[in-house]
Coordinates of C-alpha atoms in Angstrom, one line a residue:
M1 CA 98.3 136.1 136.2
E2 CA 97.6 134.5 139.5
R3 CA 99.9 136.3 141.5
Y4 CA 97.6 140.0 141.2
F5 CA 94.5 138.2 142.2
K6 CA 93.2 136.1 145.3
R7 CA 92.9 133.0 144.9
K8 CA 89.1 131.4 144.5
A9 CA 87.9 129.0 147.2
S10 CA 86.9 125.6 145.9
C11 CA 83.3 124.5 146.1
P12 CA 83.2 122.2 149.1
A13 CA 81.3 118.6 148.4
E14 CA 77.5 119.0 149.8
D15 CA 78.2 116.2 151.9
E16 CA 81.0 117.8 154.2
I17 CA 78.9 120.7 155.3
N18 CA 77.3 120.7 158.3
W19 CA 73.9 122.6 157.2
D20 CA 72.6 123.0 161.2
E21 CA 75.3 125.2 161.5
K22 CA 75.2 127.0 158.3
I23 CA 71.4 127.7 158.2
Q24 CA 70.6 130.1 161.0
Y25 CA 66.6 130.6 161.9
D26 CA 67.2 133.9 163.2
P27 CA 67.4 136.2 160.5
G28 CA 70.0 138.7 162.7
L29 CA 72.4 135.8 163.0
R30 CA 72.8 134.6 159.3
K31 CA 75.0 135.3 156.6
E32 CA 74.0 136.7 153.0
I33 CA 73.6 134.4 150.3
D34 CA 76.5 136.1 148.3
S35 CA 78.5 134.8 150.5
Y36 CA 78.0 131.5 149.8
H37 CA 79.8 129.5 146.9
P38 CA 77.8 129.8 143.4
N39 CA 77.5 126.4 143.3
L40 CA 75.9 126.0 146.9
R41 CA 73.2 129.1 147.0
E42 CA 70.6 127.1 145.4
K43 CA 70.7 124.4 148.1
V44 CA 71.1 127.4 151.2
R45 CA 67.7 128.9 149.5
R46 CA 65.8 125.3 149.6
K47 CA 67.0 125.1 153.2
Y48 CA 65.9 128.3 154.2
L49 CA 62.7 128.0 152.5
E50 CA 62.1 124.4 153.7
N51 CA 62.5 125.9 157.1
G52 CA 60.4 128.6 156.4
P53 CA 60.6 132.4 157.9
C54 CA 61.5 133.4 161.2
Q55 CA 58.1 134.0 163.2
P56 CA 58.2 134.2 166.7
R57 CA 54.8 134.1 168.0
G58 CA 55.1 133.1 171.4
I59 CA 57.5 136.0 172.9
N60 CA 57.0 139.3 174.3
F61 CA 58.0 141.9 172.1
P62 CA 60.3 144.3 174.1
L63 CA 59.4 148.1 173.9
L64 CA 61.8 150.4 172.2
N65 CA 62.3 154.2 172.5
I66 CA 61.5 155.1 169.2
G67 CA 60.7 158.5 167.2
E68 CA 61.2 162.1 167.9
K69 CA 60.0 162.1 172.0
D70 CA 61.4 158.9 172.6
K71 CA 57.6 157.2 172.9
Q72 CA 58.0 153.6 173.3
R73 CA 56.8 151.5 170.7
R74 CA 57.0 147.4 170.1
F75 CA 56.8 145.1 167.6
M76 CA 53.3 143.6 166.7
R77 CA 52.6 139.8 166.4
E78 CA 49.2 140.7 164.5
W79 CA 51.7 142.2 161.5
F80 CA 53.0 138.2 160.7
D81 CA 49.3 137.6 159.9
E82 CA 48.6 141.2 158.2
F83 CA 51.9 141.4 155.9
G84 CA 52.5 137.8 154.9
P85 CA 55.2 134.9 155.1
W86 CA 57.8 137.4 154.0
L87 CA 58.1 139.4 157.6
E88 CA 60.9 138.3 159.6
Y89 CA 61.5 139.2 163.6
S90 CA 65.2 138.6 165.1
E91 CA 65.3 138.3 168.8
K92 CA 69.0 138.8 168.5
T93 CA 69.1 142.3 167.0
Q94 CA 65.0 143.4 167.5
R95 CA 64.3 144.0 164.1
V96 CA 62.5 142.9 161.0
Y97 CA 63.6 141.4 158.4
C98 CA 62.3 140.6 154.6
F99 CA 62.5 136.8 154.2
Y100 CA 61.9 136.8 150.2
C101 CA 64.5 139.8 149.6
F102 CA 67.3 137.7 151.7
L103 CA 66.8 135.0 149.6
F104 CA 66.9 136.8 146.1
R105 CA 67.6 140.6 146.4
E106 CA 70.6 141.8 145.0
K107 CA 73.0 144.1 146.9
K108 CA 72.8 147.1 144.5
D109 CA 69.0 147.3 144.8
A110 CA 67.5 150.1 147.2
G111 CA 66.3 149.0 150.4
Y112 CA 68.6 145.6 150.5
D113 CA 70.6 147.2 153.7
V114 CA 67.4 147.8 155.5
F115 CA 65.7 144.7 155.2
V116 CA 68.5 142.4 154.8
V117 CA 71.9 143.4 156.4
N118 CA 70.8 145.8 159.2
G119 CA 66.9 145.2 159.8
W120 CA 64.3 147.8 160.3
N121 CA 63.2 149.2 163.5
G122 CA 60.8 151.9 162.8
F123 CA 57.6 150.3 164.6
H124 CA 56.0 153.9 164.8
R125 CA 56.1 154.0 161.0
K126 CA 53.9 150.9 160.1
E127 CA 52.9 152.4 156.7
R128 CA 57.1 151.7 155.6
L129 CA 56.5 147.8 155.7
R130 CA 53.6 148.3 153.3
S131 CA 55.3 150.5 151.1
H132 CA 58.5 147.9 150.9
M133 CA 56.0 145.3 149.5
G134 CA 55.5 148.0 146.4
E135 CA 53.3 147.0 143.7
V136 CA 53.7 144.3 141.1
G137 CA 56.9 144.0 139.2
G138 CA 58.6 145.6 141.9
L139 CA 61.7 144.4 143.7
H140 CA 59.9 142.8 146.4
Y141 CA 57.6 141.4 144.2
N142 CA 60.4 139.5 141.8
A143 CA 62.0 138.0 145.0
M144 CA 58.5 136.8 145.8
K145 CA 58.0 135.4 142.5
K146 CA 61.7 133.8 142.6
C147 CA 61.0 131.8 145.7
D148 CA 57.7 130.4 144.1
D149 CA 59.6 129.3 141.0
L150 CA 62.3 127.6 143.3
L151 CA 59.5 125.7 145.2
H152 CA 58.0 124.3 142.1
R153 CA 60.4 121.2 141.0
K154 CA 58.4 120.9 138.1
Q155 CA 59.3 124.3 135.9
H156 CA 63.1 123.8 136.5
I157 CA 65.2 123.5 133.5
D158 CA 67.0 120.3 134.4
V159 CA 63.6 118.7 134.7
Q160 CA 62.1 120.2 131.5
Y161 CA 65.2 119.3 129.7
N162 CA 64.9 115.8 130.7
Q163 CA 61.8 115.2 129.8
I164 CA 62.0 116.2 126.1
T165 CA 63.0 113.3 123.8
E166 CA 66.1 112.7 121.9
V167 CA 64.7 113.3 118.8
A168 CA 63.6 116.9 120.0
K169 CA 67.1 117.8 121.8
R170 CA 68.9 117.1 118.5
A171 CA 66.5 119.0 116.5
Y172 CA 67.1 121.6 118.7
F173 CA 70.7 121.6 118.6
T174 CA 70.7 121.4 114.9
R175 CA 68.9 124.8 114.7
L176 CA 71.2 126.5 117.4
N177 CA 73.9 125.2 115.2
G178 CA 72.3 127.1 112.2
S179 CA 71.8 130.5 114.1
I180 CA 75.8 130.1 115.4
D181 CA 76.3 129.5 111.9
T182 CA 74.7 132.6 110.5
A183 CA 75.7 134.7 113.4
R184 CA 79.6 133.6 112.4
L185 CA 79.0 134.7 108.7
L186 CA 77.7 137.9 109.6
L187 CA 80.1 139.1 112.0
K188 CA 83.0 137.9 110.0
Q189 CA 82.1 140.1 107.3
G190 CA 80.5 143.2 109.6
L191 CA 77.3 143.1 107.8
P192 CA 74.2 144.4 110.1
F193 CA 71.9 141.6 111.5
R194 CA 68.3 142.7 111.3
G195 CA 66.1 144.2 108.8
H196 CA 63.2 146.8 108.6
D197 CA 60.7 144.5 107.9
E198 CA 61.1 140.7 109.2
S199 CA 57.7 139.6 108.5
K200 CA 57.1 136.4 106.7
E201 CA 55.3 138.9 103.6
S202 CA 58.4 140.9 103.6
Y203 CA 61.0 140.8 100.4
N204 CA 64.0 141.2 102.2
R205 CA 63.8 140.1 106.1
G206 CA 67.2 141.3 107.3
N207 CA 70.7 139.2 106.6
F208 CA 70.4 137.2 109.6
K209 CA 67.0 135.7 108.4
E210 CA 67.6 135.3 104.6
F211 CA 71.1 133.6 105.6
Y212 CA 69.4 131.4 107.5
D213 CA 66.8 130.3 105.3
C214 CA 69.9 130.2 102.8
L215 CA 71.5 127.9 104.8
A216 CA 68.3 125.5 105.6
E217 CA 67.9 125.1 101.8
H218 CA 71.3 123.7 101.3
D219 CA 70.7 121.9 104.5
P220 CA 68.4 118.6 105.0
I221 CA 68.6 118.3 108.4
L222 CA 68.6 122.0 109.2
H223 CA 65.2 122.5 106.8
K224 CA 63.6 119.2 108.8
A225 CA 64.6 120.5 112.1
V226 CA 63.3 124.1 111.1
T227 CA 59.8 123.1 109.3
T228 CA 58.3 120.6 111.9
D229 CA 55.3 122.0 113.8
A230 CA 56.9 121.4 117.2
T231 CA 59.4 124.3 116.6
K232 CA 57.0 127.1 115.6
N233 CA 57.6 128.5 119.0
S234 CA 61.3 127.5 118.9
C235 CA 63.1 128.8 115.6
L236 CA 65.7 130.5 117.8
L237 CA 65.5 133.4 115.5
A238 CA 64.7 135.9 117.7
P239 CA 66.2 139.6 118.4
E240 CA 67.6 138.4 122.2
I241 CA 68.7 135.4 120.8
Q242 CA 71.0 137.0 118.3
R243 CA 72.6 139.2 120.9
D244 CA 73.2 136.2 123.2
I245 CA 75.1 134.6 120.4
V246 CA 77.3 137.6 119.6
E247 CA 77.8 138.1 123.6
C248 CA 78.8 134.4 123.4
F249 CA 81.3 135.3 121.0
A250 CA 82.4 138.2 122.0
N251 CA 83.3 136.6 125.2
E252 CA 84.9 133.5 123.5
I253 CA 87.2 136.2 121.6
M254 CA 88.2 137.8 124.6
Q255 CA 89.1 134.6 126.4
S256 CA 91.5 134.2 123.4
I257 CA 93.2 137.2 124.0
L258 CA 93.6 136.7 127.4
E259 CA 95.0 133.4 126.9
E260 CA 97.2 134.9 124.5
L261 CA 98.4 137.8 127.0
G262 CA 98.6 134.8 129.4
G263 CA 98.7 137.6 132.0
D264 CA 101.7 139.0 131.1
V265 CA 102.6 143.0 130.9
F266 CA 101.2 144.7 128.2
S267 CA 100.5 148.7 127.0
L268 CA 97.5 150.7 127.0
L269 CA 96.1 152.8 123.8
V270 CA 92.7 154.6 124.5
D271 CA 91.3 157.5 122.1
E272 CA 87.1 158.7 122.5
S273 CA 84.9 159.6 119.9
R274 CA 81.3 161.1 119.5
D275 CA 79.2 158.2 117.2
V276 CA 76.7 159.5 115.1
S277 CA 74.1 159.2 118.2
C278 CA 76.4 162.2 120.1
K279 CA 77.6 159.9 122.4
E280 CA 81.0 160.1 123.9
Q281 CA 82.5 156.4 123.1
M282 CA 85.8 155.0 124.4
G283 CA 87.7 152.4 122.7
V284 CA 90.6 150.3 124.6
V285 CA 93.1 148.4 122.6
L286 CA 96.1 145.9 124.5
R287 CA 98.9 145.6 122.8
Y288 CA 101.2 143.0 124.1
V289 CA 103.9 139.9 122.8
D290 CA 102.2 136.9 122.8
K291 CA 103.7 133.2 123.4
C292 CA 105.7 133.1 120.2
G293 CA 106.8 136.5 120.3
I294 CA 104.9 138.4 118.0
V295 CA 103.5 142.0 118.6
K296 CA 100.0 142.2 119.0
E297 CA 97.1 144.7 119.0
R298 CA 93.9 143.8 119.9
F299 CA 90.8 145.9 120.6
V300 CA 88.9 145.0 123.7
G301 CA 86.1 147.3 124.4
L302 CA 84.1 149.9 123.5
V303 CA 82.8 151.8 126.5
H304 CA 80.1 154.8 126.7
V305 CA 81.7 158.0 129.1
T306 CA 79.4 160.5 130.0
E307 CA 82.4 162.6 130.9
T308 CA 85.6 162.6 129.4
T309 CA 87.7 164.0 132.1
S310 CA 90.7 162.1 133.3
S311 CA 89.2 160.9 136.2
H312 CA 86.2 159.6 134.8
L313 CA 88.0 157.7 131.5
K314 CA 90.4 156.0 134.8
S315 CA 87.5 154.6 136.2
S316 CA 85.7 153.6 132.9
I317 CA 89.2 151.5 131.9
D318 CA 89.6 150.2 135.5
S319 CA 86.2 148.3 135.3
L320 CA 87.1 147.3 132.0
L321 CA 90.6 145.8 133.0
A322 CA 88.6 144.5 136.0
K323 CA 85.9 142.6 134.2
F324 CA 88.5 140.8 132.2
K325 CA 90.3 140.3 136.0
I326 CA 93.7 142.5 134.2
S327 CA 95.1 144.6 136.6
L328 CA 96.6 147.9 135.8
K329 CA 99.9 147.1 137.3
Q330 CA 100.5 144.8 134.4
C331 CA 100.9 147.8 132.0
R332 CA 104.3 149.1 130.8
G333 CA 103.0 151.6 128.2
Q334 CA 100.5 153.8 127.2
G335 CA 99.6 155.4 124.3
Y336 CA 97.0 158.3 123.7
D337 CA 96.5 161.7 121.7
G338 CA 97.7 165.4 122.5
A339 CA 94.4 166.6 124.2
S340 CA 95.1 167.9 127.9
N341 CA 93.1 165.3 129.4
M342 CA 95.2 162.2 128.0
R343 CA 98.7 163.7 128.1
G344 CA 98.4 166.2 130.8
E345 CA 101.4 165.8 133.4
L346 CA 99.7 166.4 136.2
N347 CA 96.2 165.2 136.1
G348 CA 96.0 163.9 132.7
L349 CA 95.1 159.7 132.1
Q350 CA 98.5 159.0 131.8
S351 CA 99.5 160.6 135.0
L352 CA 96.7 158.9 136.9
I353 CA 97.6 155.3 135.6
L354 CA 101.4 156.3 136.0
R355 CA 100.6 156.6 139.8
D356 CA 99.7 153.0 139.4
S357 CA 102.1 151.4 137.6
K358 CA 105.3 153.4 137.8
A359 CA 106.4 151.7 134.7
A360 CA 103.9 152.5 132.4
Y361 CA 105.2 155.2 130.2
Y362 CA 103.4 157.5 128.1
V363 CA 104.2 157.8 124.4
H364 CA 102.7 160.0 121.9
C365 CA 101.9 158.4 118.7
F366 CA 104.4 159.4 116.5
A367 CA 102.2 160.2 113.1
H368 CA 99.9 161.9 115.2
Q369 CA 102.7 163.9 116.8
L370 CA 103.6 165.1 113.0
Q371 CA 100.0 166.0 112.1
L372 CA 99.9 168.1 115.0
V373 CA 103.1 169.6 113.8
I374 CA 102.0 170.2 110.3
V375 CA 98.8 171.6 111.6
A376 CA 100.3 174.0 114.0
T377 CA 102.7 174.9 111.6
M378 CA 100.5 175.7 108.8
R379 CA 98.3 177.8 111.2
K380 CA 101.1 180.5 111.8
H381 CA 101.6 181.8 108.7
K382 CA 98.7 184.2 107.4
G383 CA 99.7 183.7 103.9
V384 CA 99.4 179.8 104.1
S385 CA 96.4 180.0 105.7
N386 CA 94.7 182.0 103.3
F387 CA 95.9 179.9 100.7
L388 CA 94.5 176.7 102.0
N389 CA 91.0 178.7 102.5
M390 CA 91.3 179.4 99.0
I391 CA 92.3 175.6 98.0
S392 CA 89.0 174.7 100.0
I393 CA 86.7 177.2 98.1
L394 CA 87.9 175.7 95.0
L395 CA 86.9 172.4 96.1
N396 CA 83.8 173.4 96.9
V397 CA 83.3 175.5 93.9
V398 CA 84.6 173.0 91.3
G399 CA 83.9 169.3 93.0
G400 CA 80.1 170.4 94.5
S401 CA 78.4 168.8 92.0
A402 CA 78.6 165.7 89.7
K403 CA 78.4 168.1 86.2
R404 CA 81.7 169.8 87.3
R405 CA 83.3 166.5 88.3
D406 CA 82.4 165.3 84.7
M407 CA 83.5 168.8 83.4
I408 CA 87.2 168.2 84.8
R409 CA 87.2 164.2 83.3
D410 CA 86.1 165.8 79.5
I411 CA 88.3 168.4 79.6
N412 CA 91.3 166.6 80.8
Y413 CA 91.0 163.6 78.8
E414 CA 90.9 166.4 75.6
Q415 CA 94.4 168.0 76.8
V416 CA 96.1 164.2 77.6
E417 CA 95.2 163.5 74.2
K418 CA 96.2 166.6 72.8
A419 CA 99.4 166.4 74.6
L420 CA 100.2 162.7 73.3
G421 CA 99.4 163.9 69.7
C422 CA 102.0 166.5 70.1
G423 CA 104.5 164.0 71.8
Q424 CA 104.7 166.2 75.2
L425 CA 103.7 162.9 77.2
E426 CA 104.9 159.3 77.3
T427 CA 102.4 156.1 76.6
G428 CA 102.6 153.2 79.0
T429 CA 101.2 151.2 81.1
G430 CA 99.7 153.2 84.4
L431 CA 100.5 156.3 82.8
N432 CA 98.3 158.9 81.9
Q433 CA 95.5 157.8 84.4
E434 CA 92.1 159.9 84.8
Q435 CA 92.7 162.3 87.8
C436 CA 90.5 164.2 89.8
L437 CA 90.7 166.7 92.9
Q438 CA 90.9 164.7 95.9
R439 CA 89.3 166.3 99.1
P440 CA 91.9 166.3 101.8
G441 CA 91.0 165.0 105.7
D442 CA 90.9 167.0 108.3
T443 CA 93.3 164.4 110.4
R444 CA 95.8 163.3 107.7
W445 CA 97.5 165.9 106.2
S446 CA 99.4 163.6 103.6
S447 CA 96.2 164.1 101.8
Q448 CA 96.4 167.8 101.3
Y449 CA 99.9 166.6 99.6
K450 CA 97.7 164.8 97.6
T451 CA 95.5 167.4 96.6
L452 CA 97.9 169.9 95.5
K453 CA 100.2 167.1 93.7
S454 CA 96.6 167.2 91.7
L455 CA 96.0 170.7 91.6
V456 CA 99.7 171.0 90.0
N457 CA 99.1 168.5 87.0
M458 CA 95.7 169.6 86.5
F459 CA 96.0 173.3 86.5
P460 CA 94.9 174.1 83.3
T461 CA 91.8 172.1 83.6
I462 CA 90.7 173.7 86.6
V463 CA 91.3 177.1 84.8
E464 CA 88.9 176.2 82.2
V465 CA 86.5 174.5 84.7
L466 CA 86.5 177.9 86.7
K467 CA 86.2 180.1 83.4
V468 CA 82.7 178.0 82.6
V469 CA 81.5 178.0 86.3
E470 CA 82.3 182.4 86.3
K471 CA 80.0 182.5 82.7
D472 CA 77.4 179.9 83.1
D473 CA 76.5 178.7 86.5
R474 CA 73.3 180.0 87.4
D475 CA 74.1 180.5 91.2
W476 CA 75.5 184.2 91.8
K477 CA 77.5 182.7 94.4
N478 CA 79.3 180.3 92.5
R479 CA 79.8 183.0 89.9
D480 CA 81.8 185.2 92.3
Q481 CA 83.8 182.7 93.9
A482 CA 85.1 181.6 90.8
S483 CA 85.9 185.0 89.4
N484 CA 87.8 185.5 92.9
L485 CA 89.7 182.6 92.2
L486 CA 90.5 183.1 88.7
V487 CA 92.0 186.1 90.0
Y488 CA 94.2 184.5 92.8
F489 CA 95.2 181.7 90.5
Q490 CA 97.0 184.3 88.5
S491 CA 99.1 185.5 90.9
F492 CA 102.7 185.2 92.0
D493 CA 101.3 184.5 95.7
F494 CA 99.3 181.3 94.5
V495 CA 102.1 179.7 92.9
F496 CA 104.8 180.2 95.4
Y497 CA 102.3 179.3 98.0
L498 CA 101.4 176.1 96.2
H499 CA 105.0 175.0 95.8
L500 CA 106.4 175.8 99.1
L501 CA 103.8 173.7 100.3
L502 CA 104.7 170.8 97.8
T503 CA 108.3 170.7 99.1
T504 CA 107.7 170.9 102.8
L505 CA 104.7 168.5 102.6
T506 CA 106.8 166.1 100.5
A507 CA 109.6 165.6 103.5
T508 CA 106.9 165.4 106.3
N509 CA 104.7 162.9 104.0
T510 CA 107.8 160.8 103.6
L511 CA 108.3 160.7 107.4
S512 CA 104.6 160.1 108.0
L513 CA 104.3 157.0 105.3
A514 CA 107.4 155.7 107.5
L515 CA 105.8 156.2 110.9
Q516 CA 102.6 154.3 109.7
C517 CA 104.5 151.5 108.8
K518 CA 103.1 148.1 110.7
D519 CA 106.5 146.9 110.7
Q520 CA 108.5 149.9 111.8
D521 CA 110.6 149.5 115.0
I522 CA 111.4 152.0 118.0
V523 CA 114.9 152.7 116.1
N524 CA 114.0 153.6 112.9
A525 CA 110.8 155.9 113.4
I526 CA 113.2 158.0 115.9
G527 CA 116.1 157.8 112.8
C528 CA 113.3 158.6 110.1
V529 CA 112.5 161.6 112.3
N530 CA 115.9 162.9 112.8
S531 CA 116.8 162.6 109.0
T532 CA 113.6 164.6 108.2
R533 CA 114.8 167.2 110.7
L534 CA 118.1 167.2 108.6
H535 CA 116.8 167.4 105.4
L536 CA 114.6 170.4 106.7
H537 CA 117.9 172.3 107.9
D538 CA 119.3 171.0 104.7
L539 CA 116.2 172.8 102.8
R540 CA 116.7 176.4 104.3
R541 CA 120.5 176.2 103.9
D542 CA 120.2 175.5 100.1
G543 CA 116.7 175.4 98.9
W544 CA 115.8 178.6 98.1
D545 CA 117.1 178.6 94.5
K546 CA 115.7 175.5 93.5
L547 CA 112.4 176.3 94.7
L548 CA 112.4 180.2 93.3
D549 CA 113.4 178.2 89.6
E550 CA 110.6 175.8 89.8
V551 CA 108.0 178.8 90.5
N552 CA 109.3 180.6 87.8
E553 CA 109.1 177.6 85.3
F554 CA 105.5 177.1 86.2
C555 CA 104.5 180.9 85.6
D556 CA 106.2 180.8 82.7
L557 CA 104.4 177.4 81.9
H558 CA 101.3 179.2 82.6
E559 CA 101.7 182.8 81.4
I560 CA 101.4 184.3 85.0
D561 CA 103.2 187.1 85.5
R562 CA 106.7 187.2 87.5
V563 CA 107.7 189.0 90.3
E564 CA 111.1 191.0 90.5
M565 CA 112.7 189.5 93.6
E566 CA 114.7 192.7 93.9
S567 CA 112.0 195.3 93.5
T568 CA 110.3 196.9 96.7
Y569 CA 107.7 194.3 98.1
I570 CA 104.2 196.2 98.3
D571 CA 101.6 194.4 100.9
P572 CA 98.3 193.8 98.9
R573 CA 96.5 195.0 102.3
Q574 CA 98.1 198.5 102.4
P575 CA 99.7 199.3 98.8
R576 CA 100.6 202.7 99.7
K577 CA 102.6 202.1 102.5
K578 CA 106.2 201.8 101.9
S579 CA 107.3 198.1 103.5
G580 CA 110.9 198.9 103.7
I581 CA 111.8 195.3 102.1
T582 CA 112.4 193.7 98.7
N583 CA 110.1 190.8 97.6
K584 CA 113.0 188.6 97.7
H585 CA 113.1 189.7 102.0
H586 CA 109.3 188.4 101.7
Y587 CA 109.6 185.5 99.7
A588 CA 112.8 184.1 101.6
V589 CA 113.0 185.3 105.1
D590 CA 109.1 186.2 106.1
C591 CA 107.8 183.0 104.2
F592 CA 110.3 180.1 103.3
N593 CA 112.7 180.7 106.3
D594 CA 109.7 181.2 108.9
I595 CA 107.4 177.5 107.8
I596 CA 110.6 175.7 107.8
D597 CA 112.0 177.2 111.2
W598 CA 108.4 176.8 112.7
L599 CA 108.2 172.6 111.5
V600 CA 111.8 172.2 112.9
Q601 CA 110.6 174.2 116.0
E602 CA 107.3 171.9 116.4
L603 CA 109.4 169.2 115.6
D604 CA 111.9 169.5 118.4
S605 CA 109.2 170.5 120.7
R606 CA 106.7 167.4 120.0
F607 CA 109.8 164.5 119.2
S608 CA 111.5 166.0 122.4
E609 CA 115.4 164.6 123.2
T610 CA 114.4 163.0 126.6
T611 CA 111.3 160.8 125.1
S612 CA 113.7 159.7 121.7
Q613 CA 116.4 159.0 124.3
L614 CA 114.0 156.5 126.5
L615 CA 112.3 154.7 123.1
V616 CA 116.1 154.4 121.6
C617 CA 117.4 152.9 125.0
S618 CA 114.4 150.6 125.2
A619 CA 114.9 149.3 122.0
A620 CA 117.9 147.7 123.7
F621 CA 115.8 144.6 124.7
N622 CA 114.6 143.5 121.5
P623 CA 114.5 139.8 121.4
R624 CA 115.0 139.7 117.8
E625 CA 118.0 137.8 116.6
S626 CA 119.0 136.5 120.1
F627 CA 119.5 139.9 121.7
Q628 CA 121.4 141.4 119.0
A629 CA 120.4 145.1 119.5
F630 CA 121.4 144.5 123.4
N631 CA 124.1 147.4 124.3
G632 CA 125.2 147.9 127.8
G633 CA 125.7 151.3 127.5
E634 CA 121.9 152.4 126.7
F635 CA 120.7 150.2 129.4
D636 CA 122.8 152.3 131.5
E637 CA 121.2 155.3 130.4
L638 CA 117.8 153.7 130.6
S639 CA 118.1 153.6 134.4
E640 CA 119.5 156.7 135.0
T641 CA 116.7 158.3 132.8
V642 CA 113.7 155.7 134.6
S643 CA 115.5 156.8 138.1

């Protein structure tokens, strides 16, 4: 860790410092307060306050050419009396400085350079001095108050603390430990702290105060420390104290993560999302190997970003890592989503970080790439897109109310009971459980597979519910949608696309589950991708007949008309126009083969051979079982790929 940063200078002992040389009376010759060691700054401020401001009243102030017409102006000694002890004059630079701002103003504040570093010589604009003083609560006023507080020794924390009795100190720490224990419990359980009404008359004062009171009831020492009259203004329950305790916990956890990292290399995982208040938040995760050889992923920060451009995200990451004293030169890998601002090869975030660390290679999350593969494929085919749109309408109609969901459960229960009585279903532990239509997620296409699987198992139940909605629902929109769904569900196209998607999603769902395993390594993940690719090739070559048999069997079971494969295909959008192809050509070539070809094409595009080879070769450095996976040939290939 130390090799990446400058070593911090140790604080010299006060006896070794020559204060006469350190403290300069002329403000033009002084060092800034921030240039001193943090442990010496208060002592330096005291020395300057003891010496007082630099106000040389007995000198002749020189004339200076100031203004547009180069009129000669000079500093007036009467200004010392008019503006008070904050005004200083430097004989060295012949400029004016602010004594209070020099002692306590921060560099980031406006006006710091003018009245602290460079000095001010606009003597023809006297009103500028008055505007610098500002109003009560301004920057200059706050600096003046800090100077006054520093001179009042009795107000200092150490003096006040030493005046407190030992009994009061023990009671204070008891109350503090009670607040810390309460905050630790709420943070561990992920519970909110505050309540809507935290007054004493409220029946629910929020989790923090309720847990604190419960803890005090079971701890006699804490109960005694809380109920004494001397603690009414020091209960340590204020929201500000709660936030301070939470921040201390966060700092301790972050310090533990940095100790685990041990100044070693890491990988960077970043993603941004919009919260409920419509603010863009960027989450940062570090992936590293600890001292015990265990791979860990640790969330280290959530940063609000005003822009999602790659340059702004890079700047936010730099600021966050600098706060933890981590350098991007230690980064050895990057993992983001597939957005252009993240994965762009020229100006994307991964390319900007790659300029700082040439070994920080970008790897797109395999599970996320698989989702993009499926999304891109399903959007290309009009028939599949229309099928998914009808499924979405079905979920809105059938699952749109609790009454219809109860209807699904009741009808499904009656049909299962009837099937059990006829011997069509087997009984046993875990069999014939209550089912419902699961609404698929937008980002996880494995949920689409579960939805279609439920639709196959509950098809008669769904048809019965649609008939009830078409007949009895009061809303005409629901009746029309139910009528259109019934017509579509009795068509061969619906059955075909249902089984086609089930067949393809079965292969991709298996791959998706394998890629999301926590103990999945690189070689196995790439092997799963290659095996899925081979499975899709085999499915394209030999899977048509099996799919057609499943479709015809479903049609016969639910009394849906089959389609003669050798007959001429009729386009439903243009029924009078001859298509020139058979039904078999349409369903086998234009639908079945096209979807599988697009899936394989997207897999080859997103899981490129170069990236896969790079990851396989990198796995040769796996230290498990005394580097059993090390292979000299793969090491040579990795060197050629990187170079």
